[in-house]
Short mmCIF file of C-alpha atoms in Angstrom, two decimals:
data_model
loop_
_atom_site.label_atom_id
_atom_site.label_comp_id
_atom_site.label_asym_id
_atom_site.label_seq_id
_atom_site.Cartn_x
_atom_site.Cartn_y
_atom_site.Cartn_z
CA UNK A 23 134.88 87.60 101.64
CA UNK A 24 133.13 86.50 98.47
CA UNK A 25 129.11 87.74 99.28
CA UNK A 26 126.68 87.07 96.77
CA UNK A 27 122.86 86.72 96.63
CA UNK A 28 122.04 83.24 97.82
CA UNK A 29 118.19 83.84 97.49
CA UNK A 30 115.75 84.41 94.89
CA UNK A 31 112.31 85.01 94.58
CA UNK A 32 109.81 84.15 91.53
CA UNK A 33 107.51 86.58 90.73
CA UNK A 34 104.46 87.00 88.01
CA UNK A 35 106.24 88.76 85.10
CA UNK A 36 103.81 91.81 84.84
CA UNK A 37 104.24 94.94 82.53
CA UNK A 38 104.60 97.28 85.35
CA UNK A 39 108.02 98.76 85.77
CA UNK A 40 107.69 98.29 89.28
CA UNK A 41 105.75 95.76 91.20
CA UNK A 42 106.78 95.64 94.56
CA UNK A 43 110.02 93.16 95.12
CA UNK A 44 112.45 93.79 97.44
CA UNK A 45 115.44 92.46 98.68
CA UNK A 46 117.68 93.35 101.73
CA UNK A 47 120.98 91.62 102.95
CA UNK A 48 121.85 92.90 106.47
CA UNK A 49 124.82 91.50 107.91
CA UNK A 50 125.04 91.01 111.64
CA UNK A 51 129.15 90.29 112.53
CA UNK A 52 129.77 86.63 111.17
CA UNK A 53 125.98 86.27 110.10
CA UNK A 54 124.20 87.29 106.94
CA UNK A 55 120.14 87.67 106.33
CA UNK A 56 118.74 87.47 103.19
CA UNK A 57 115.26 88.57 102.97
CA UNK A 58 113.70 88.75 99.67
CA UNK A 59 109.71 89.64 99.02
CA UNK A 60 107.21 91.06 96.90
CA UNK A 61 104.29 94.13 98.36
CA UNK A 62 101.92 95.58 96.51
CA UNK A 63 101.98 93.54 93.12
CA UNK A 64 98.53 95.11 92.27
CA UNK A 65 99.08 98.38 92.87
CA UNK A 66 100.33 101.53 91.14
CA UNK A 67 103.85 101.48 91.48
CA UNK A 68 104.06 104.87 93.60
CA UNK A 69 101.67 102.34 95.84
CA UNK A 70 103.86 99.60 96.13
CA UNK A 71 107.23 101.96 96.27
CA UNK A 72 105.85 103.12 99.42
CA UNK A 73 105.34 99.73 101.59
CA UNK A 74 109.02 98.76 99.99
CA UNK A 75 110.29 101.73 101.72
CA UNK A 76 108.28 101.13 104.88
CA UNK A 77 109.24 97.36 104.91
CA UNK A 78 112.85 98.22 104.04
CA UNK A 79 113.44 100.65 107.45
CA UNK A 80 111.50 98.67 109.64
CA UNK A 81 114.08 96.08 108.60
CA UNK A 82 117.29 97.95 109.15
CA UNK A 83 116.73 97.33 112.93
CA UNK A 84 116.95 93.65 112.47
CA UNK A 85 119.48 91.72 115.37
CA UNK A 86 120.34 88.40 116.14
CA UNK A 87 123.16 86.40 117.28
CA UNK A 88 122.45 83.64 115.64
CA UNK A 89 119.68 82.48 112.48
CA UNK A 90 117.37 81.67 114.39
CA UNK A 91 116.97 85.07 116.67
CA UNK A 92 117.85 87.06 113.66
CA UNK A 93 114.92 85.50 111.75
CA UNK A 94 113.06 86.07 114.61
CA UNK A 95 114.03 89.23 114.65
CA UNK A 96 112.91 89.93 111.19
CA UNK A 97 109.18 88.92 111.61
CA UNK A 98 108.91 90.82 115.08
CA UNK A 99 110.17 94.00 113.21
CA UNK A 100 108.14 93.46 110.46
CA UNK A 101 104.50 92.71 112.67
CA UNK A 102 105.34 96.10 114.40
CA UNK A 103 104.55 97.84 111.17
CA UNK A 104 101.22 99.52 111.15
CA UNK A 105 99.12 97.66 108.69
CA UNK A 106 97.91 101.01 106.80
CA UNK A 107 102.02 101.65 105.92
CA UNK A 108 101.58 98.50 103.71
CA UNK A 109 99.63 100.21 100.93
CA UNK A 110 95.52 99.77 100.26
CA UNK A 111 95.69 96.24 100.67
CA UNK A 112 97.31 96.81 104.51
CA UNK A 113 100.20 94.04 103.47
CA UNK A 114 97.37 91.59 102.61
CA UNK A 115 99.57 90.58 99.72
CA UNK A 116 103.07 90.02 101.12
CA UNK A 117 105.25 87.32 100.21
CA UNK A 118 108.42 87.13 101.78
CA UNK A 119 111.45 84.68 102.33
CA UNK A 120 113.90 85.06 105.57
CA UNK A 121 117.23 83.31 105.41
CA UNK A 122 119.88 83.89 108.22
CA UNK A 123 122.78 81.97 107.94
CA UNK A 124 126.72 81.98 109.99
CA UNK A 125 129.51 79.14 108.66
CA UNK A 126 127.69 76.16 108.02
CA UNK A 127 124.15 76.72 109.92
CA UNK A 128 120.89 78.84 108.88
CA UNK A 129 117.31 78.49 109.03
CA UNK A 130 114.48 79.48 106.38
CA UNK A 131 110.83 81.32 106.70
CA UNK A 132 108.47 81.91 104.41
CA UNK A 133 104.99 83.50 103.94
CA UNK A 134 103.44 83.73 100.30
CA UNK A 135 105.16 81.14 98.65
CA UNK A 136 103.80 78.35 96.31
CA UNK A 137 106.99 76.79 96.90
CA UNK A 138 110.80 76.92 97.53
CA UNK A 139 113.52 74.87 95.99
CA UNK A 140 117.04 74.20 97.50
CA UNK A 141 120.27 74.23 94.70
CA UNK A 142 123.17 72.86 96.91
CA UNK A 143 126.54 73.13 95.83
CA UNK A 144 126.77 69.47 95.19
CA UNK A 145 124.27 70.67 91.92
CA UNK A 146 121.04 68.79 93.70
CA UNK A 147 117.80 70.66 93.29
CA UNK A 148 115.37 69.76 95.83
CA UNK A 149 111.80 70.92 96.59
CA UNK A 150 111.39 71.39 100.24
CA UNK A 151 108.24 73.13 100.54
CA UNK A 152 105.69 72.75 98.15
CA UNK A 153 101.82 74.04 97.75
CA UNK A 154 100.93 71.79 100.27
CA UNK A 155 102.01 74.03 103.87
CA UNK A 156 99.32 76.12 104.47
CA UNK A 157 102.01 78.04 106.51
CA UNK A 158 104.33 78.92 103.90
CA UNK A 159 101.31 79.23 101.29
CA UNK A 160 99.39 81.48 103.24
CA UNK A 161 99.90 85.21 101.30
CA UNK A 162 99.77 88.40 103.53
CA UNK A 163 101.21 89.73 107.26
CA UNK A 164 101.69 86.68 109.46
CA UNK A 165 99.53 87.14 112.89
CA UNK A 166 102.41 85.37 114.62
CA UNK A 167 105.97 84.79 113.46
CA UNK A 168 106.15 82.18 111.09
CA UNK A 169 108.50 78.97 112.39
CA UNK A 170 111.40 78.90 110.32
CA UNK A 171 113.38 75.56 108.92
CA UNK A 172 117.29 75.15 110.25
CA UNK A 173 119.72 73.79 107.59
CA UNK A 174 123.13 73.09 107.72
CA UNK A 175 124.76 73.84 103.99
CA UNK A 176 126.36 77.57 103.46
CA UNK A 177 126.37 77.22 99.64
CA UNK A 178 122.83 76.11 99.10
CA UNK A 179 120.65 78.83 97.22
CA UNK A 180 117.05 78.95 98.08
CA UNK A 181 114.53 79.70 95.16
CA UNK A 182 110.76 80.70 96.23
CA UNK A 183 107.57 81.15 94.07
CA UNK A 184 105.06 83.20 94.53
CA UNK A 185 101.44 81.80 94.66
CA UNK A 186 100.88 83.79 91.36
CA UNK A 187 103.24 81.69 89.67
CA UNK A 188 103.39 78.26 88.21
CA UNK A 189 105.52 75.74 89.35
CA UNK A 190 108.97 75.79 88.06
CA UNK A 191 110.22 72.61 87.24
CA UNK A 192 113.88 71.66 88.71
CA UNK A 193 115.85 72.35 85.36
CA UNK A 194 113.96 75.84 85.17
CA UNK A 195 115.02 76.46 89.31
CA UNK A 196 118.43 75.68 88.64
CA UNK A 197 118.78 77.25 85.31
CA UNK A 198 117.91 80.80 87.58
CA UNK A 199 122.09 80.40 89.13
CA UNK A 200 124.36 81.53 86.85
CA UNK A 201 127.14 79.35 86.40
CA UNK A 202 125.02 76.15 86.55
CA UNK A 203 124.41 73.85 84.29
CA UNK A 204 120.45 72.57 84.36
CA UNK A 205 121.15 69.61 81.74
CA UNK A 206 123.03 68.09 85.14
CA UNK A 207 120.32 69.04 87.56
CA UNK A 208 117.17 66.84 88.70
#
């Protein structure tokens, strides 16, 4: 099996060593969750190390059978944190992007995003969420799970932005994937 990272997240390019990204890939028998995010942007990086770690074993204990009850999953193990284990800014400033996926099916949630592009393996860029969905926009810890988006395309690489960023245009998105040629995208 051929695994590589089919998500990426945007991020203000700051001159801190460390600014609070993560990324996890958990695999659950013939499914796979990506979940990629950013804590503590504004804070020391000792800060922001510390809500990575607490984010990062709270989701170790992720399950599911299938996307949609593993990205459940994710967001019910992340709102059991205790908001102080987030940092000063008790996870006020999360971003994060969930996506669960098993042969051909997945589904997609967001928080903290400006917006997030799809690159299929067809070489389409597409925006399908854009600074207009106040619940994908909406930066910090959810109150409820966020509703996530079911696709049907296992190649298709998902590209978010943070709301610090500006909005990349399709040739920038695509030129992120190596291998791909943006003169042929958009």
């Amino acid at each position: 099996m051929h695994i590589h990272k089919q998500t990426v997240l945007l991020g203000s390019l700051g001159r801190r060593p460390f600014s609070g990204e993560f990324y996890l890939r958990i695999e659950l028998s013939m499914l796979n969750v990506e979940i990629i995010g950013r804590v503590g942007a504004s804070l020391r990086p000792e800060e922001s190390w510390e809500a990575h770690l607490t984010i990062r074993e709270a989701l170790k204990m992720v399950s599911g059978d299938t996307p949609l009850t593993a990205t459940r999953s994710v967001w019910d193990n992340l709102l059991a944190i205790p908001r102080r284990d987030f940092g000063p800014n008790l996870g006020g400033d999360l971003s994060m992007m969930v996506v669960a996926r098993t042969g051909a099916i997945g589904a997609l949630s967001a928080i903290g995003l400006k917006s997030i592009w799809s690159l299929s393996a067809d070489d389409r860029t597409d925006l399908i969420v854009g600074p207009d969905m106040p619940q994908v926009n909406t930066v910090g810890i959810p109150t409820l799970p966020p509703k996530a988006l079911e696709f049907e395309d296992s190649d298709t690489v998902f590209v978010g932005s943070v709301l610090s960023t500006n909005e990349p245009s399709p040739s920038e998105v695509a030129s992120l994937i190596p291998g791909n040629d943006a003169r042929l995208l958009g």
